[in-house]
PDB file of C-alpha atoms in Angstrom:
ATOM      1  CA  MET A 185     -40.961   6.873 -19.412  1.00 75.00           C
ATOM      2  CA  LYS A 186     -39.241   9.476 -21.624  1.00 84.00           C
ATOM      3  CA  LEU A 187     -35.672  10.748 -21.293  1.00 89.00           C
ATOM      4  CA  SER A 188     -34.972  14.406 -20.538  1.00 91.00           C
ATOM      5  CA  ALA A 189     -33.094  16.332 -23.139  1.00 94.00           C
ATOM      6  CA  ASP A 190     -29.657  16.000 -21.406  1.00 94.00           C
ATOM      7  CA  LEU A 191     -30.001  12.262 -21.309  1.00 96.00           C
ATOM      8  CA  SER A 192     -31.279  11.954 -24.910  1.00 95.00           C
ATOM      9  CA  ALA A 193     -28.273  13.827 -25.940  1.00 96.00           C
ATOM     10  CA  PHE A 194     -26.009  11.509 -23.850  1.00 96.00           C
ATOM     11  CA  ALA A 195     -27.779   8.447 -25.441  1.00 96.00           C
ATOM     12  CA  ARG A 196     -27.014   9.727 -28.961  1.00 96.00           C
ATOM     13  CA  ARG A 197     -23.255  10.240 -27.903  1.00 96.00           C
ATOM     14  CA  LEU A 198     -23.450   6.673 -26.606  1.00 95.00           C
ATOM     15  CA  GLY A 199     -24.829   5.453 -29.867  1.00 95.00           C
ATOM     16  CA  HIS A 200     -27.710   3.448 -28.295  1.00 96.00           C
ATOM     17  CA  GLU A 201     -31.601   4.170 -28.481  1.00 95.00           C
ATOM     18  CA  PHE A 202     -33.010   2.889 -25.211  1.00 96.00           C
ATOM     19  CA  LYS A 203     -36.147   0.750 -25.365  1.00 96.00           C
ATOM     20  CA  GLN A 204     -36.140   0.931 -21.592  1.00 96.00           C
ATOM     21  CA  PRO A 205     -35.064   4.399 -20.720  1.00 96.00           C
ATOM     22  CA  GLU A 206     -35.257   3.662 -16.964  1.00 96.00           C
ATOM     23  CA  LEU A 207     -32.300   1.546 -17.292  1.00 97.00           C
ATOM     24  CA  LEU A 208     -30.189   4.541 -18.359  1.00 97.00           C
ATOM     25  CA  ILE A 209     -31.621   6.632 -15.612  1.00 96.00           C
ATOM     26  CA  CYS A 210     -30.593   3.957 -13.008  1.00 96.00           C
ATOM     27  CA  ALA A 211     -27.098   3.653 -14.595  1.00 97.00           C
ATOM     28  CA  LEU A 212     -26.434   7.342 -13.923  1.00 97.00           C
ATOM     29  CA  THR A 213     -27.801   7.445 -10.389  1.00 96.00           C
ATOM     30  CA  HIS A 214     -25.301   7.479  -7.848  1.00 95.00           C
ATOM     31  CA  ALA A 215     -26.038   5.994  -4.245  1.00 93.00           C
ATOM     32  CA  SER A 216     -26.150   9.651  -2.649  1.00 92.00           C
ATOM     33  CA  LEU A 217     -29.452  10.204  -4.571  1.00 88.00           C
ATOM     34  CA  SER A 218     -30.962   6.698  -4.222  1.00 81.00           C
ATOM     35  CA  SER A 219     -34.404   5.959  -2.354  1.00 83.00           C
ATOM     36  CA  PRO A 220     -36.836   3.167  -2.115  1.00 84.00           C
ATOM     37  CA  THR A 221     -38.402   4.290  -5.344  1.00 84.00           C
ATOM     38  CA  ARG A 222     -35.125   5.464  -7.087  1.00 88.00           C
ATOM     39  CA  PRO A 223     -32.550   2.581  -7.418  1.00 93.00           C
ATOM     40  CA  ASP A 224     -28.722   3.559  -7.585  1.00 94.00           C
ATOM     41  CA  ASN A 225     -26.277   2.174 -10.241  1.00 96.00           C
ATOM     42  CA  GLN A 226     -24.383  -0.295  -7.979  1.00 96.00           C
ATOM     43  CA  ARG A 227     -26.069  -3.482  -9.108  1.00 97.00           C
ATOM     44  CA  LEU A 228     -25.534  -2.369 -12.747  1.00 98.00           C
ATOM     45  CA  GLU A 229     -22.026  -1.522 -12.244  1.00 98.00           C
ATOM     46  CA  PHE A 230     -21.290  -5.101 -10.891  1.00 98.00           C
ATOM     47  CA  LEU A 231     -22.787  -6.462 -14.131  1.00 98.00           C
ATOM     48  CA  GLY A 232     -21.195  -3.999 -16.386  1.00 98.00           C
ATOM     49  CA  ASP A 233     -17.855  -4.819 -15.028  1.00 97.00           C
ATOM     50  CA  ARG A 234     -18.196  -8.360 -16.205  1.00 98.00           C
ATOM     51  CA  VAL A 235     -19.581  -7.531 -19.650  1.00 98.00           C
ATOM     52  CA  LEU A 236     -16.719  -5.140 -20.301  1.00 98.00           C
ATOM     53  CA  GLY A 237     -14.296  -7.839 -19.219  1.00 97.00           C
ATOM     54  CA  LEU A 238     -15.779 -10.427 -21.603  1.00 98.00           C
ATOM     55  CA  VAL A 239     -15.642  -7.971 -24.542  1.00 98.00           C
ATOM     56  CA  MET A 240     -12.122  -6.905 -23.873  1.00 96.00           C
ATOM     57  CA  ALA A 241     -10.992 -10.506 -23.450  1.00 96.00           C
ATOM     58  CA  GLU A 242     -12.453 -11.449 -26.777  1.00 96.00           C
ATOM     59  CA  ALA A 243     -11.183  -8.183 -28.459  1.00 95.00           C
ATOM     60  CA  LEU A 244      -7.612  -8.829 -27.363  1.00 94.00           C
ATOM     61  CA  LEU A 245      -7.609 -12.432 -28.477  1.00 94.00           C
ATOM     62  CA  ASP A 246      -8.841 -11.259 -31.941  1.00 93.00           C
ATOM     63  CA  ALA A 247      -6.437  -8.594 -32.062  1.00 90.00           C
ATOM     64  CA  ASP A 248      -3.277 -10.895 -31.456  1.00 88.00           C
ATOM     65  CA  SER A 249      -3.640 -14.570 -32.233  1.00 88.00           C
ATOM     66  CA  GLY A 250      -0.191 -15.231 -31.111  1.00 90.00           C
ATOM     67  CA  ALA A 251      -0.180 -13.666 -27.655  1.00 87.00           C
ATOM     68  CA  THR A 252       0.226 -15.813 -24.587  1.00 89.00           C
ATOM     69  CA  GLU A 253      -1.924 -15.487 -21.483  1.00 90.00           C
ATOM     70  CA  GLY A 254       0.847 -13.858 -19.689  1.00 83.00           C
ATOM     71  CA  GLN A 255       1.058 -11.186 -22.488  1.00 83.00           C
ATOM     72  CA  LEU A 256      -2.646 -10.627 -22.500  1.00 90.00           C
ATOM     73  CA  ALA A 257      -3.295 -10.254 -18.952  1.00 88.00           C
ATOM     74  CA  PRO A 258      -1.547  -6.893 -18.429  1.00 85.00           C
ATOM     75  CA  ARG A 259      -3.063  -5.450 -21.613  1.00 89.00           C
ATOM     76  CA  PHE A 260      -6.585  -6.675 -20.297  1.00 92.00           C
ATOM     77  CA  ASN A 261      -6.079  -5.019 -17.046  1.00 89.00           C
ATOM     78  CA  ALA A 262      -4.990  -1.727 -18.713  1.00 88.00           C
ATOM     79  CA  LEU A 263      -8.144  -1.562 -20.816  1.00 93.00           C
ATOM     80  CA  VAL A 264     -10.776  -2.389 -17.910  1.00 94.00           C
ATOM     81  CA  ARG A 265      -8.860  -0.496 -14.929  1.00 90.00           C
ATOM     82  CA  ARG A 266     -10.688   2.386 -13.275  1.00 91.00           C
ATOM     83  CA  GLU A 267      -8.623   4.933 -15.051  1.00 88.00           C
ATOM     84  CA  THR A 268      -9.512   3.810 -18.491  1.00 93.00           C
ATOM     85  CA  CYS A 269     -13.186   3.512 -17.778  1.00 96.00           C
ATOM     86  CA  ALA A 270     -13.219   7.005 -16.190  1.00 94.00           C
ATOM     87  CA  ALA A 271     -11.394   8.332 -19.402  1.00 93.00           C
ATOM     88  CA  VAL A 272     -14.050   6.910 -21.553  1.00 96.00           C
ATOM     89  CA  ALA A 273     -16.663   8.353 -19.297  1.00 97.00           C
ATOM     90  CA  ARG A 274     -15.087  11.801 -19.643  1.00 95.00           C
ATOM     91  CA  ASP A 275     -14.971  11.483 -23.465  1.00 95.00           C
ATOM     92  CA  LEU A 276     -18.683  10.738 -23.406  1.00 96.00           C
ATOM     93  CA  GLY A 277     -19.624  13.466 -20.805  1.00 95.00           C
ATOM     94  CA  VAL A 278     -20.811  11.031 -18.339  1.00 97.00           C
ATOM     95  CA  GLY A 279     -20.107  13.549 -15.397  1.00 94.00           C
ATOM     96  CA  GLU A 280     -22.498  16.068 -16.915  1.00 94.00           C
ATOM     97  CA  VAL A 281     -25.424  13.813 -16.495  1.00 96.00           C
ATOM     98  CA  LEU A 282     -24.610  11.988 -13.323  1.00 95.00           C
ATOM     99  CA  LYS A 283     -27.474  12.156 -10.715  1.00 94.00           C
ATOM    100  CA  LEU A 284     -25.963  12.953  -7.451  1.00 94.00           C
ATOM    101  CA  GLY A 285     -26.957  13.880  -3.962  1.00 92.00           C
ATOM    102  CA  ARG A 286     -26.147  17.463  -2.756  1.00 90.00           C
ATOM    103  CA  SER A 287     -23.281  16.317  -0.558  1.00 88.00           C
ATOM    104  CA  GLU A 288     -21.534  14.432  -3.502  1.00 89.00           C
ATOM    105  CA  MET A 289     -22.267  17.203  -5.872  1.00 87.00           C
ATOM    106  CA  MET A 290     -20.743  19.761  -3.490  1.00 86.00           C
ATOM    107  CA  SER A 291     -17.561  17.606  -3.102  1.00 86.00           C
ATOM    108  CA  GLY A 292     -16.908  17.563  -6.877  1.00 87.00           C
ATOM    109  CA  GLY A 293     -18.438  14.081  -7.572  1.00 87.00           C
ATOM    110  CA  ARG A 294     -18.994  14.857 -11.274  1.00 91.00           C
ATOM    111  CA  ARG A 295     -15.161  14.736 -11.638  1.00 89.00           C
ATOM    112  CA  LYS A 296     -14.426  11.877  -9.361  1.00 90.00           C
ATOM    113  CA  GLU A 297     -12.613   9.068 -11.103  1.00 90.00           C
ATOM    114  CA  ALA A 298     -14.206   6.361  -9.126  1.00 91.00           C
ATOM    115  CA  LEU A 299     -17.784   7.667  -9.732  1.00 95.00           C
ATOM    116  CA  LEU A 300     -17.115   8.048 -13.410  1.00 96.00           C
ATOM    117  CA  ALA A 301     -15.736   4.676 -13.759  1.00 96.00           C
ATOM    118  CA  ASP A 302     -18.531   2.918 -11.996  1.00 97.00           C
ATOM    119  CA  ALA A 303     -21.041   4.899 -13.991  1.00 97.00           C
ATOM    120  CA  MET A 304     -19.485   3.882 -17.181  1.00 98.00           C
ATOM    121  CA  GLU A 305     -19.707   0.199 -16.402  1.00 98.00           C
ATOM    122  CA  ALA A 306     -23.290   0.701 -15.259  1.00 98.00           C
ATOM    123  CA  VAL A 307     -24.132   2.229 -18.602  1.00 98.00           C
ATOM    124  CA  ILE A 308     -22.635  -0.815 -20.398  1.00 98.00           C
ATOM    125  CA  ALA A 309     -24.750  -3.097 -18.167  1.00 98.00           C
ATOM    126  CA  ALA A 310     -27.726  -0.866 -19.024  1.00 98.00           C
ATOM    127  CA  VAL A 311     -27.344  -1.352 -22.742  1.00 98.00           C
ATOM    128  CA  TYR A 312     -26.747  -5.079 -22.022  1.00 98.00           C
ATOM    129  CA  GLN A 313     -30.104  -5.400 -20.235  1.00 98.00           C
ATOM    130  CA  ASP A 314     -31.881  -3.257 -22.794  1.00 98.00           C
ATOM    131  CA  ALA A 315     -30.793  -4.980 -25.951  1.00 97.00           C
ATOM    132  CA  GLY A 316     -28.514  -7.891 -25.210  1.00 98.00           C
ATOM    133  CA  PHE A 317     -24.843  -8.740 -25.352  1.00 98.00           C
ATOM    134  CA  ALA A 318     -24.357  -7.926 -29.132  1.00 98.00           C
ATOM    135  CA  ALA A 319     -25.440  -4.286 -28.499  1.00 98.00           C
ATOM    136  CA  ALA A 320     -23.313  -4.048 -25.348  1.00 98.00           C
ATOM    137  CA  ARG A 321     -20.306  -5.473 -27.424  1.00 98.00           C
ATOM    138  CA  LYS A 322     -20.913  -2.944 -30.154  1.00 97.00           C
ATOM    139  CA  LEU A 323     -21.064  -0.132 -27.783  1.00 97.00           C
ATOM    140  CA  VAL A 324     -17.946  -1.185 -25.799  1.00 97.00           C
ATOM    141  CA  LEU A 325     -15.674  -1.703 -28.991  1.00 97.00           C
ATOM    142  CA  ARG A 326     -16.881   1.725 -30.424  1.00 96.00           C
ATOM    143  CA  HIS A 327     -15.662   3.605 -27.480  1.00 96.00           C
ATOM    144  CA  TRP A 328     -12.655   1.410 -26.615  1.00 96.00           C
ATOM    145  CA  ARG A 329     -11.433   0.797 -30.211  1.00 92.00           C
ATOM    146  CA  ASP A 330      -8.671   3.301 -30.244  1.00 91.00           C
ATOM    147  CA  ARG A 331      -7.490   2.204 -26.885  1.00 92.00           C
ATOM    148  CA  ILE A 332      -7.394  -1.539 -27.826  1.00 90.00           C
ATOM    149  CA  GLY A 333      -5.251  -0.754 -30.887  1.00 84.00           C
ATOM    150  CA  THR A 334      -2.707   1.399 -28.924  1.00 85.00           C
ATOM    151  CA  VAL A 335      -2.532  -0.462 -25.703  1.00 81.00           C
ATOM    152  CA  ASP A 336       1.194  -1.137 -24.697  1.00 72.00           C
ATOM    153  CA  PRO A 337       2.303  -4.762 -25.032  1.00 64.00           C
ATOM    154  CA  ASP A 338       3.701  -4.371 -21.658  1.00 60.00           C
ATOM    155  CA  SER A 339       0.773  -2.625 -19.823  1.00 58.00           C
ATOM    156  CA  ARG A 340       1.605  -3.461 -16.304  1.00 66.00           C
ATOM    157  CA  ASP A 341       0.566  -0.409 -14.145  1.00 74.00           C
ATOM    158  CA  ALA A 342       3.468   1.365 -12.488  1.00 84.00           C
ATOM    159  CA  LYS A 343       2.838   0.084  -9.134  1.00 87.00           C
ATOM    160  CA  THR A 344       2.862  -3.320 -10.123  1.00 84.00           C
ATOM    161  CA  ALA A 345       5.956  -2.990 -12.180  1.00 84.00           C
ATOM    162  CA  LEU A 346       7.686  -1.294  -9.102  1.00 91.00           C
ATOM    163  CA  GLN A 347       6.722  -4.138  -6.862  1.00 90.00           C
ATOM    164  CA  GLU A 348       8.193  -6.546  -9.223  1.00 86.00           C
ATOM    165  CA  TRP A 349      11.363  -4.618  -9.476  1.00 89.00           C
ATOM    166  CA  ALA A 350      11.703  -4.582  -5.781  1.00 91.00           C
ATOM    167  CA  GLN A 351      10.763  -8.198  -5.279  1.00 89.00           C
ATOM    168  CA  ALA A 352      13.383  -9.208  -7.979  1.00 90.00           C
ATOM    169  CA  ARG A 353      16.061  -7.741  -5.866  1.00 91.00           C
ATOM    170  CA  GLY A 354      15.056  -9.275  -2.666  1.00 91.00           C
ATOM    171  CA  GLN A 355      13.364  -6.151  -1.298  1.00 91.00           C
ATOM    172  CA  HIS A 356       9.867  -5.790   0.397  1.00 93.00           C
ATOM    173  CA  PRO A 357       7.284  -4.210  -1.789  1.00 93.00           C
ATOM    174  CA  PRO A 358       7.176  -0.462  -1.934  1.00 94.00           C
ATOM    175  CA  HIS A 359       4.851   1.549   0.236  1.00 94.00           C
ATOM    176  CA  TYR A 360       3.217   4.724  -0.509  1.00 96.00           C
ATOM    177  CA  VAL A 361       2.926   7.718   1.933  1.00 95.00           C
ATOM    178  CA  GLU A 362       0.652  10.639   1.731  1.00 95.00           C
ATOM    179  CA  ILE A 363       2.995  13.836   2.085  1.00 95.00           C
ATOM    180  CA  ALA A 364       0.323  16.498   1.703  1.00 94.00           C
ATOM    181  CA  ARG A 365      -3.083  17.468   0.627  1.00 92.00           C
ATOM    182  CA  ASP A 366      -3.910  20.764  -0.691  1.00 90.00           C
ATOM    183  CA  GLY A 367      -6.702  22.544  -2.465  1.00 85.00           C
ATOM    184  CA  PRO A 368     -10.469  22.665  -1.677  1.00 82.00           C
ATOM    185  CA  ASP A 369     -12.589  19.594  -0.644  1.00 76.00           C
ATOM    186  CA  HIS A 370     -14.106  19.489  -4.185  1.00 73.00           C
ATOM    187  CA  ALA A 371     -10.813  19.605  -5.984  1.00 76.00           C
ATOM    188  CA  PRO A 372      -7.995  18.274  -3.773  1.00 84.00           C
ATOM    189  CA  ARG A 373      -4.328  17.733  -4.781  1.00 90.00           C
ATOM    190  CA  PHE A 374      -2.503  14.763  -3.303  1.00 93.00           C
ATOM    191  CA  THR A 375       1.398  14.571  -2.903  1.00 95.00           C
ATOM    192  CA  ILE A 376       2.369  10.956  -2.504  1.00 96.00           C
ATOM    193  CA  ALA A 377       5.780   9.427  -1.979  1.00 96.00           C
ATOM    194  CA  ALA A 378       6.725   5.960  -3.350  1.00 96.00           C
ATOM    195  CA  ARG A 379       9.261   4.494  -1.021  1.00 95.00           C
ATOM    196  CA  LEU A 380      11.562   1.474  -1.217  1.00 95.00           C
ATOM    197  CA  GLU A 381      13.349  -0.229   1.759  1.00 90.00           C
ATOM    198  CA  ASN A 382      16.593   0.774   0.216  1.00 89.00           C
ATOM    199  CA  GLY A 383      15.803   4.289   0.797  1.00 90.00           C
ATOM    200  CA  GLU A 384      14.929   5.260  -2.863  1.00 92.00           C
ATOM    201  CA  GLU A 385      11.957   7.557  -3.127  1.00 94.00           C
ATOM    202  CA  ALA A 386       9.869   9.612  -5.648  1.00 95.00           C
ATOM    203  CA  GLN A 387       7.100  11.920  -5.169  1.00 94.00           C
ATOM    204  CA  ALA A 388       4.218  12.895  -7.432  1.00 94.00           C
ATOM    205  CA  GLN A 389       0.993  15.029  -7.358  1.00 92.00           C
ATOM    206  CA  ALA A 390      -2.464  14.151  -8.683  1.00 86.00           C
ATOM    207  CA  GLY A 391      -6.138  14.933  -8.077  1.00 83.00           C
ATOM    208  CA  ALA A 392      -6.717  11.457  -6.697  1.00 82.00           C
ATOM    209  CA  LYS A 393      -4.619   9.286  -4.269  1.00 86.00           C
ATOM    210  CA  ARG A 394      -4.623   6.310  -6.878  1.00 83.00           C
ATOM    211  CA  GLN A 395      -3.317   8.618  -9.554  1.00 83.00           C
ATOM    212  CA  ALA A 396      -0.659  10.140  -7.397  1.00 90.00           C
ATOM    213  CA  GLU A 397       0.465   6.661  -6.247  1.00 91.00           C
ATOM    214  CA  GLN A 398       0.691   5.483  -9.842  1.00 86.00           C
ATOM    215  CA  ALA A 399       2.683   8.790 -10.852  1.00 89.00           C
ATOM    216  CA  ALA A 400       5.053   8.485  -7.991  1.00 93.00           C
ATOM    217  CA  ALA A 401       5.896   4.791  -8.830  1.00 92.00           C
ATOM    218  CA  ARG A 402       6.325   5.626 -12.358  1.00 87.00           C
ATOM    219  CA  ALA A 403       8.743   8.418 -11.368  1.00 92.00           C
ATOM    220  CA  LEU A 404      10.661   6.184  -9.229  1.00 93.00           C
ATOM    221  CA  LEU A 405      10.857   3.314 -11.724  1.00 88.00           C
ATOM    222  CA  GLU A 406      12.117   5.757 -14.397  1.00 87.00           C
ATOM    223  CA  ARG A 407      14.723   6.878 -12.168  1.00 89.00           C
ATOM    224  CA  LEU A 408      15.852   3.423 -11.109  1.00 88.00           C
ATOM    225  CA  GLU A 409      15.912   2.200 -14.738  1.00 79.00           C
ATOM    226  CA  GLY A 410      17.821   5.409 -15.746  1.00 76.00           C
ATOM    227  CA  ALA A 411      20.454   4.386 -13.278  1.00 67.00           C
ATOM    228  CA  GLY A 412      20.794   1.110 -14.903  1.00 59.00           C
ATOM    229  CA  ASP A 413      19.805  -0.876 -11.698  1.00 51.00           C
TER     230      ASP A 413
END
């Protein structure tokens, strides 16, 4: 099996020459286009998530020999979370080569964070199955290196930090409310409010609910910390 021109170009950006090109094709095939003769990337995504986790855990231990487990865990979460995987996928142009069904394509699937993140993890697994752990590790470190070097020592995501703020003050965890959804189906904009039981609230907009929730939590945290409470 030979890769198409666009997939060959993607493999070059990735930095891996596939001995089994069918693995890359599978890694980039979404479930909306799968069939009995065309497997999708869900199984590879499951494996790639674990490979990425092991590489990141090793890399963080190597980067900071004095860090405790409590310090390493939030950094690890920041490096393997969906948003980070999707960002790496965008850098590599994964969305341009994703194989999608018509409905998913029409709804903007090439830009969806979840699809990009899952495909990126599936690509990692494809490299692992094609050439082993050393090749997968080399790939991950190449494309995550800058992020490993700049990850915030306190990398709790904003929703977790806001929940901890509330619990430390005897409040229930915050809840998130969708205020509005605007824009076309293929490029929606969500307005989300992060609310605490004491009445404090902040709103934010983003192209995905998860991103809008994080932004709203961050905005509320900044307001609370700015007030000195």
